[in-house]
Coordinates of C-alpha atoms in Angstrom, one line a residue:
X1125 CA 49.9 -25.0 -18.9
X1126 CA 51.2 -22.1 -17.0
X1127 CA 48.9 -20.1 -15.0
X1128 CA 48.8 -16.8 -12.9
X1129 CA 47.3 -17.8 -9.4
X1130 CA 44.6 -15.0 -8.1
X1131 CA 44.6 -16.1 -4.4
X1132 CA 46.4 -19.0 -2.3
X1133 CA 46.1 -22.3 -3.5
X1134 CA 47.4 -25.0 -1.0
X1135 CA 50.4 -26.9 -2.2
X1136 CA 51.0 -24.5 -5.5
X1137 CA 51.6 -21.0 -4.4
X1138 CA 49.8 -17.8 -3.8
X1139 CA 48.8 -14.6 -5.1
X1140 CA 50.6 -13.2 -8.7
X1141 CA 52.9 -16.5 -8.4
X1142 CA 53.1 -18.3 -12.2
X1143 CA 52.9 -21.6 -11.9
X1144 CA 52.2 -24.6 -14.2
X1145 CA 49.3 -27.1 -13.9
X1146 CA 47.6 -29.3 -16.3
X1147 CA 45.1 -27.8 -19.1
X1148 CA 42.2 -29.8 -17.8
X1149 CA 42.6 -28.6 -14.3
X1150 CA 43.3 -25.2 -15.2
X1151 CA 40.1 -24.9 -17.7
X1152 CA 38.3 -26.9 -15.5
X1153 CA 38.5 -25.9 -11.8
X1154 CA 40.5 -23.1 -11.7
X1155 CA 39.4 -20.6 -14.6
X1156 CA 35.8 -21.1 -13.6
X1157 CA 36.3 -20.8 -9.9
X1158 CA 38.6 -17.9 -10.5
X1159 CA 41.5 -19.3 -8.9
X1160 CA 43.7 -18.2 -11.6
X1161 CA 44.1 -16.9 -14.9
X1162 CA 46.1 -17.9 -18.2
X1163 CA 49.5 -16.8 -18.1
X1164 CA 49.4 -14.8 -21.7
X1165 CA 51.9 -11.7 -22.3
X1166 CA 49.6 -9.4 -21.1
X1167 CA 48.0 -10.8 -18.6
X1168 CA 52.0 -11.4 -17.5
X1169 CA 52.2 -7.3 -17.9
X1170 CA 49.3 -6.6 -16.0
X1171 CA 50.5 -9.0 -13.4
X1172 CA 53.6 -6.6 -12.9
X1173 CA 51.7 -3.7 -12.3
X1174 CA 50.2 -5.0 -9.8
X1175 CA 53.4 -6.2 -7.7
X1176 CA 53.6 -3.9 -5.5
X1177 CA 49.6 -4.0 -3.7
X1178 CA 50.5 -8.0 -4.3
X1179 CA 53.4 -7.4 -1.9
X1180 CA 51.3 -5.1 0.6
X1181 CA 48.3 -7.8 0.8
X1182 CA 51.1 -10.5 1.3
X1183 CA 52.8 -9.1 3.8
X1184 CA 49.4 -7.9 5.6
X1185 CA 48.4 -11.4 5.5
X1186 CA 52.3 -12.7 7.0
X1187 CA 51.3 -10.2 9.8
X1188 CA 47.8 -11.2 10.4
X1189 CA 48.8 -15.0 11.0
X1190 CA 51.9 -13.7 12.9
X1191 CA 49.2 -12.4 15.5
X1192 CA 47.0 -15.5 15.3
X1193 CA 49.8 -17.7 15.4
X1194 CA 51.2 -15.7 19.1
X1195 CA 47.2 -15.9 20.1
X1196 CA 47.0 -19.5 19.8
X1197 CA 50.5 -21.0 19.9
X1198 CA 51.1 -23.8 23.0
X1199 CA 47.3 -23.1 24.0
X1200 CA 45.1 -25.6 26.3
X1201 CA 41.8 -26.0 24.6
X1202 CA 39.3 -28.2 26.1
X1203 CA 36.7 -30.6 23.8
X1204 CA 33.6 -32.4 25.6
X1205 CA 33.5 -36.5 24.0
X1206 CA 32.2 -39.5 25.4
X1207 CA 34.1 -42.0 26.6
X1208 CA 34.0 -45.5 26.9
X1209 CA 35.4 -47.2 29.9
X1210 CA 39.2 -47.6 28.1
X1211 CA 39.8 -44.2 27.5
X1212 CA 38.2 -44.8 23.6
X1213 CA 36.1 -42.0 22.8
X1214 CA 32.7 -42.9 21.0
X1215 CA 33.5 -41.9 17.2
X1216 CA 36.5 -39.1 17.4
X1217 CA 37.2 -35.4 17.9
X1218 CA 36.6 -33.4 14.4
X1219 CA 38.3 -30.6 13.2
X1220 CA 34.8 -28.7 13.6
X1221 CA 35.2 -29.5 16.9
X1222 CA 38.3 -28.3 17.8
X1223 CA 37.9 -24.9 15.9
X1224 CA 34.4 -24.3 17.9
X1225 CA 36.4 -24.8 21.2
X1226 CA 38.9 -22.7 20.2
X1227 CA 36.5 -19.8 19.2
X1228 CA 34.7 -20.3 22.5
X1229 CA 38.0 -20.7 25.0
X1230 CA 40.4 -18.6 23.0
X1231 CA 38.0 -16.1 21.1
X1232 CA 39.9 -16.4 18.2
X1233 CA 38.5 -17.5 14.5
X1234 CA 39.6 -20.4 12.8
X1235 CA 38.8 -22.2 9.7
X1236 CA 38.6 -25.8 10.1
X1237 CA 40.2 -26.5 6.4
X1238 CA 43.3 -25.2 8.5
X1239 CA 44.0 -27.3 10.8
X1240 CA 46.2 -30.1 10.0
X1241 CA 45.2 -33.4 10.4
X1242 CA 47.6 -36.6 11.1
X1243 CA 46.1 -39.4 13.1
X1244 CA 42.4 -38.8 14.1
X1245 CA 42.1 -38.0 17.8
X1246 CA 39.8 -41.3 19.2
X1247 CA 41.7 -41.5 23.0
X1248 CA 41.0 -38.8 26.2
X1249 CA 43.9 -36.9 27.1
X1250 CA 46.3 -34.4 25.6
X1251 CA 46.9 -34.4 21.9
X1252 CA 49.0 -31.7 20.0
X1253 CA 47.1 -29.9 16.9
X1254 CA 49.1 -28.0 14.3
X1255 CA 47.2 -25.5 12.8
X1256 CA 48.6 -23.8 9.6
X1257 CA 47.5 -20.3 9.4
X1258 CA 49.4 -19.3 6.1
X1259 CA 51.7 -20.9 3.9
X1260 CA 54.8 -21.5 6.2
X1261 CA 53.1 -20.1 9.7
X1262 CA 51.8 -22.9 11.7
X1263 CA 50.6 -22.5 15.8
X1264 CA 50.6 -25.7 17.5
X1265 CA 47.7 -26.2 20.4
X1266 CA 47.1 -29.0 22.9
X1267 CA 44.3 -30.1 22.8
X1268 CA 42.6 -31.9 26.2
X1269 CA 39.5 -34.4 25.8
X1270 CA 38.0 -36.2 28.2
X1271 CA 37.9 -36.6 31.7
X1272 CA 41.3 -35.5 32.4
X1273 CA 39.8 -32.1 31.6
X1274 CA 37.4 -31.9 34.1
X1275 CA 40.5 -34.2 37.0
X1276 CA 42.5 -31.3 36.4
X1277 CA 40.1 -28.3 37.0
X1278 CA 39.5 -29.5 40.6
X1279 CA 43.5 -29.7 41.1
X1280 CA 44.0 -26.3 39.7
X1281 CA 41.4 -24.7 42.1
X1282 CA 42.6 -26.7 45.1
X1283 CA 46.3 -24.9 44.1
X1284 CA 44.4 -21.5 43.9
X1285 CA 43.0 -22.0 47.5
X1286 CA 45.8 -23.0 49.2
X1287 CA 47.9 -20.4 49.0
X1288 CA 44.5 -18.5 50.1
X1289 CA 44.3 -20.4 53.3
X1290 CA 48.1 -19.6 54.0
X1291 CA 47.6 -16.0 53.8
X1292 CA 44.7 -16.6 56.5
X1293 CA 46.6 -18.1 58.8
X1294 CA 49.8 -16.4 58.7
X1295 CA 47.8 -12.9 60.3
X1296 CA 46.2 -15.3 62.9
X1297 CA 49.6 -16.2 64.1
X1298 CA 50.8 -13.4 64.0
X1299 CA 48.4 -11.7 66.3
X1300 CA 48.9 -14.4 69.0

């Protein structure tokens, strides 16, 4: 049965695209929840008027990811877990998870139907997350659990103060 999509739908198309599906699907999921409509002659005719605002939404949309996508792309997000003595976390990192420390480190909103599971994350230490923001736009973040989050803080600020303590001495030699 072909259909005329109303919004994104993951794996079929988005907005204004005609696409075919089975009758029980379409009548039962997608006409109710408004996902799409039948694909009759006029709703085809209506469908071209309204092109061009499709076009403008879509593109707004492209553009909107675009940003998140430069926001978030080859990030360092941190996620609190227990861990057992073998690096094994206790259960595993969610997706939840991941898109609440990424609101909090990053300030930037996420939904968690985004991001792109492979294997689950049940180990400490670095793990790369693909999030897909829109169709074809997809940021990648690392993603640091554990305790090598909190043996790499003290290194970073032991790098911060010594340069510090350089700049202290070099005046104290120089005034000898």
């Amino acid at each position: 049965m072909k259909v005329i999509l109303l919004g994104e739908l993951r794996g079929k198309g988005g907005e204004g695209d005609v696409v075919d599906v089975a009758q029980g699907y379409a009548e039962n999921y997608l006409f109710r929840n408004k996902i799409a409509q039948p694909a009759t002659p006029g709703n085809l005719k209506q469908l071209e008027q309204r092109r061009s605002s499709i076009a403008k939404r879509e593109a707004e949309r492209i553009a909107n990811a675009e940003a998140t996508k430069a926001a978030l792309d080859e990030q360092l997000v941190k996620v609190d877990a227990k861990i057992g003595e073998e690096g094994q976390l206790f259960g595993s990192v969610t997706s939840q998870q991941i898109v609440d420390a990424i609101k909090a480190q990053l300030g930037v909103d996420v939904d968690r139907k985004r991001i792109v599971r492979g294997a689950t994350i049940k180990t400490a230490g670095r793990h790369a997350v693909e999030i897909n923001l829109y169709r074809e736009v997809n940021a990648k973040v690392i993603v640091l659990v554990g305790d090598e989050a909190v043996a790499e803080e003290p290194e970073a600020a032991e790098a911060d103060a010594a340069p510090a303590e350089a700049e202290d001495a070099a005046p104290a030699e120089a005034a000898e």
